[in-house]
Structures are given as C-alpha cells and as structure tokens.
Coordinates of C-alpha atoms in Angstrom, one line a residue:
X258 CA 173.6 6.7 -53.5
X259 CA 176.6 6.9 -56.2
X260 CA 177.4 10.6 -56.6
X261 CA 177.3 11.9 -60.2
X262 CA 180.1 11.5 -62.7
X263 CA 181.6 9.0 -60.0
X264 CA 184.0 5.8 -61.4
X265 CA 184.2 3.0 -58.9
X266 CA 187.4 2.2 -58.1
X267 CA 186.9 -0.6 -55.7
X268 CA 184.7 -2.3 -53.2
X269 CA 185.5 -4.2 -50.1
X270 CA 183.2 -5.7 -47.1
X271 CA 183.7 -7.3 -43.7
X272 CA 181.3 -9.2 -41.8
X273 CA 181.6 -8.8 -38.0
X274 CA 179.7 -10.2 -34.4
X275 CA 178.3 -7.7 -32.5
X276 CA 181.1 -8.1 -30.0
X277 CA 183.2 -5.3 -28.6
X278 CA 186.1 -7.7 -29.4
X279 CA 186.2 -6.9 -33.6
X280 CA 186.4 -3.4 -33.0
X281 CA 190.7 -3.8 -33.9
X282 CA 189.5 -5.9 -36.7
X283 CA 187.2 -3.1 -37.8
X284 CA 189.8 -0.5 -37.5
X285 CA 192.4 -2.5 -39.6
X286 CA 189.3 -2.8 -42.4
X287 CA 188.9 1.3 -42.2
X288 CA 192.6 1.4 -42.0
X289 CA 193.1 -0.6 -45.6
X290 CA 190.3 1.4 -47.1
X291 CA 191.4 4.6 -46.7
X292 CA 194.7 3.6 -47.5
X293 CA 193.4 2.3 -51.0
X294 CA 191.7 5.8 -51.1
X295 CA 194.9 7.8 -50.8
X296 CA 194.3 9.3 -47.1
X297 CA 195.9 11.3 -45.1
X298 CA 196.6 10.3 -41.7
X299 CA 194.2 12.7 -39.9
X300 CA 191.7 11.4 -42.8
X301 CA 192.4 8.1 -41.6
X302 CA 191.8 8.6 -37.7
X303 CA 188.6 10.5 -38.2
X304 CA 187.2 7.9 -41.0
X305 CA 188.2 5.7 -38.1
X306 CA 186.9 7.2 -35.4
X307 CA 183.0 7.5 -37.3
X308 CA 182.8 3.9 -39.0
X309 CA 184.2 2.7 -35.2
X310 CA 181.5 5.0 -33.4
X311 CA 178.7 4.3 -36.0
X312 CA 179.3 0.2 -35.5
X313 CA 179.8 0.3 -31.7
X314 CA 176.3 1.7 -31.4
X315 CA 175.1 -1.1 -33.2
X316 CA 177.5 -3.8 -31.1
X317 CA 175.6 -2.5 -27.7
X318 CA 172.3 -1.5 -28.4
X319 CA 170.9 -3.2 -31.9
X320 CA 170.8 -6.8 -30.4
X321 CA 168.9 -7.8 -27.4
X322 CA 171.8 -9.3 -24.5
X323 CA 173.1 -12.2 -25.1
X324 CA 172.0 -12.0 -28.9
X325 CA 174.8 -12.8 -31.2
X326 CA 174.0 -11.0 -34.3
X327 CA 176.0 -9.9 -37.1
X328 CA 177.0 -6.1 -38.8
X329 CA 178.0 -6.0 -42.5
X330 CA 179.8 -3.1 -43.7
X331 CA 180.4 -2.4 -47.2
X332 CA 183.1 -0.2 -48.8
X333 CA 182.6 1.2 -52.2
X334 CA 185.8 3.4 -52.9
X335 CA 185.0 6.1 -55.7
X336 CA 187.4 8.2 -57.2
X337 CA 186.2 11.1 -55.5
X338 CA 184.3 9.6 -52.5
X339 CA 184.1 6.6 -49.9
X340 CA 180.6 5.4 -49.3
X341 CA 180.2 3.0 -46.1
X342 CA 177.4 1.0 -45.7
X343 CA 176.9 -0.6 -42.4
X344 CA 173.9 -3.0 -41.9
X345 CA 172.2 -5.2 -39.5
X346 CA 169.2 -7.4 -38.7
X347 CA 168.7 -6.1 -34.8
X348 CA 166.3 -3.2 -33.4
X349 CA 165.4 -0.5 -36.2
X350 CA 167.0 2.6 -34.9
X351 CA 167.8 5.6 -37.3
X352 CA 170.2 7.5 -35.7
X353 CA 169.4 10.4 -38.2
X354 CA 166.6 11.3 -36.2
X355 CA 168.4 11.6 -33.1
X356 CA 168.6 15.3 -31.9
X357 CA 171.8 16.9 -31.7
X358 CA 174.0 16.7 -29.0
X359 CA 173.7 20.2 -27.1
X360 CA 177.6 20.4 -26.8
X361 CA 177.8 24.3 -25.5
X362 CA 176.7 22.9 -21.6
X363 CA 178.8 22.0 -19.3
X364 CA 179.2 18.0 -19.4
X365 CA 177.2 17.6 -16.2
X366 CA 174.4 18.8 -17.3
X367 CA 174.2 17.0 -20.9
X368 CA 172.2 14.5 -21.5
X369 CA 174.0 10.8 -21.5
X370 CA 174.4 9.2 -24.9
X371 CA 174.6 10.7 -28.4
X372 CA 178.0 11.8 -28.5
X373 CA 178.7 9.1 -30.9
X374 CA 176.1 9.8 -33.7
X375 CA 177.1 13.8 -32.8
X376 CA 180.4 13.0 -34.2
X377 CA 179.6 10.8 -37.3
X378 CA 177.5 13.6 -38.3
X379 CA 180.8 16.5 -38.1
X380 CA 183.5 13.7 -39.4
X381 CA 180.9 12.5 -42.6
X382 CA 180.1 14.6 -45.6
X383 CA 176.7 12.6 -46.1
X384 CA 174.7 10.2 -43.6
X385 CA 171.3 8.3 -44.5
X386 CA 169.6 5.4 -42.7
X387 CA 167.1 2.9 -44.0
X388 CA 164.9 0.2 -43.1
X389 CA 164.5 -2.5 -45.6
X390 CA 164.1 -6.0 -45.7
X391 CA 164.5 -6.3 -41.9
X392 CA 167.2 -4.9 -41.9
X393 CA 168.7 -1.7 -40.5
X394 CA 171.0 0.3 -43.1
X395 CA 173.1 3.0 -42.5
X396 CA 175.1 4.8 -45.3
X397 CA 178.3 7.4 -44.8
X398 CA 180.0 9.2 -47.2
X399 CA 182.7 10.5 -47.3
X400 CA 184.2 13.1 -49.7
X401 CA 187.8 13.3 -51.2

C-alpha cells in the first residue's frame, strides 16, 4: 500500500505472544521506529498509543483462552510515511467494520468496547484490514 513517489528508508519487525506482558516490549519497538522517523514526542505517544491499542485487541480477543498465539508487526519507514502492519493467525475480525464509537453520550450510557479501534481511526492517517492466507492483517499509516 506504498504511497506514490515514496523511497523506503527502512523496515523493521517484531514477533510477539499474545500476552499482555510484551506490551513494554511493543512500546520500545514503536518507540525506535518513530525515532528513526524523526518524531516528535506527541507523534511518538499517539503512534504509541494506536499500534499499542490496535495489538492489545488482538492479545485478548483473536486467540481462544489459553491459546498462545503469535502477532507480527511490520514497520516500513518511508520518507514521508510509516506503514504498520500487524498480523495474526487467530479469529478473523476487521475492526474496520466496527461502528463508530458514539462518543457525544454520557459514558454510562455507551456501549462497552470500541474505544480502542475509535482511537486508531483519529490517531492514523490510513487503516485497512485483510484476510489472507489465514491470517488476519491489519495495516496503519501514518503520514509525516
């Protein structure tokens, strides 16, 4: 989903367990990335706050209890863009396709759950999700 006239500056990947115990590895991997991209601080936080939200979902839901499973995520850092690709082998679920979070009512009378793929959508410039293979895959991208 390379973005035209775009030069690839670098790639990286991690390979994680769907275990609520690599989220700090996750956030040093988003933390190295963006600092290879030139961000910001704020950039930073909210590029980690999305990848972490957007991999959490798939550490408690994608993989039946008591599964171990694994999540690949895939960094290629463009000169003008990030792209993350975050994939896994568990349930097929395209967040996409999840309704928006009515966030104008008061929080007791929200629905529970979707909070998470509310805010990848508001802190990524493009999201698409895929099934192939057997395999779910999720791409954000983020703009310089």
């Amino acid at each position: 989903m390379p973005q035209t006239n775009s030069k690839i500056i670098s790639h990286r990947s991690i390979t994680l367990t769907n275990d609520v115990q690599e989220v700090p590895r996750l956030n040093v991997f988003v933390d190295e990335v963006c600092e290879d991209m030139g961000c910001d601080m704020e950039t930073t936080m909210r590029m980690n706050l999305a990848i972490e939200e957007a991999v959490v979902n798939v550490i408690d839901y994608a993989y039946p209890s008591g599964t171990v499973g694994s999540i690949d995520i895939k960094v290629t850092i463009y000169d003008n863009h990030m792209e993350f690709v975050i994939s896994d082998s568990g349930t097929p679920f395209d967040p996409t396709k999840k309704e928006d979070v009515d966030i104008s009512l008061p929080v007791e009378e929200r629905r529970i759950g979707g909070l998470g793929i509310h805010l990848v959508r508001q802190l990524m410039d493009k999201i698409n999700y895929e099934r192939k293979d057997g395999r779910n895959i999720l791409t954000l991208i983020k703009n310089k």
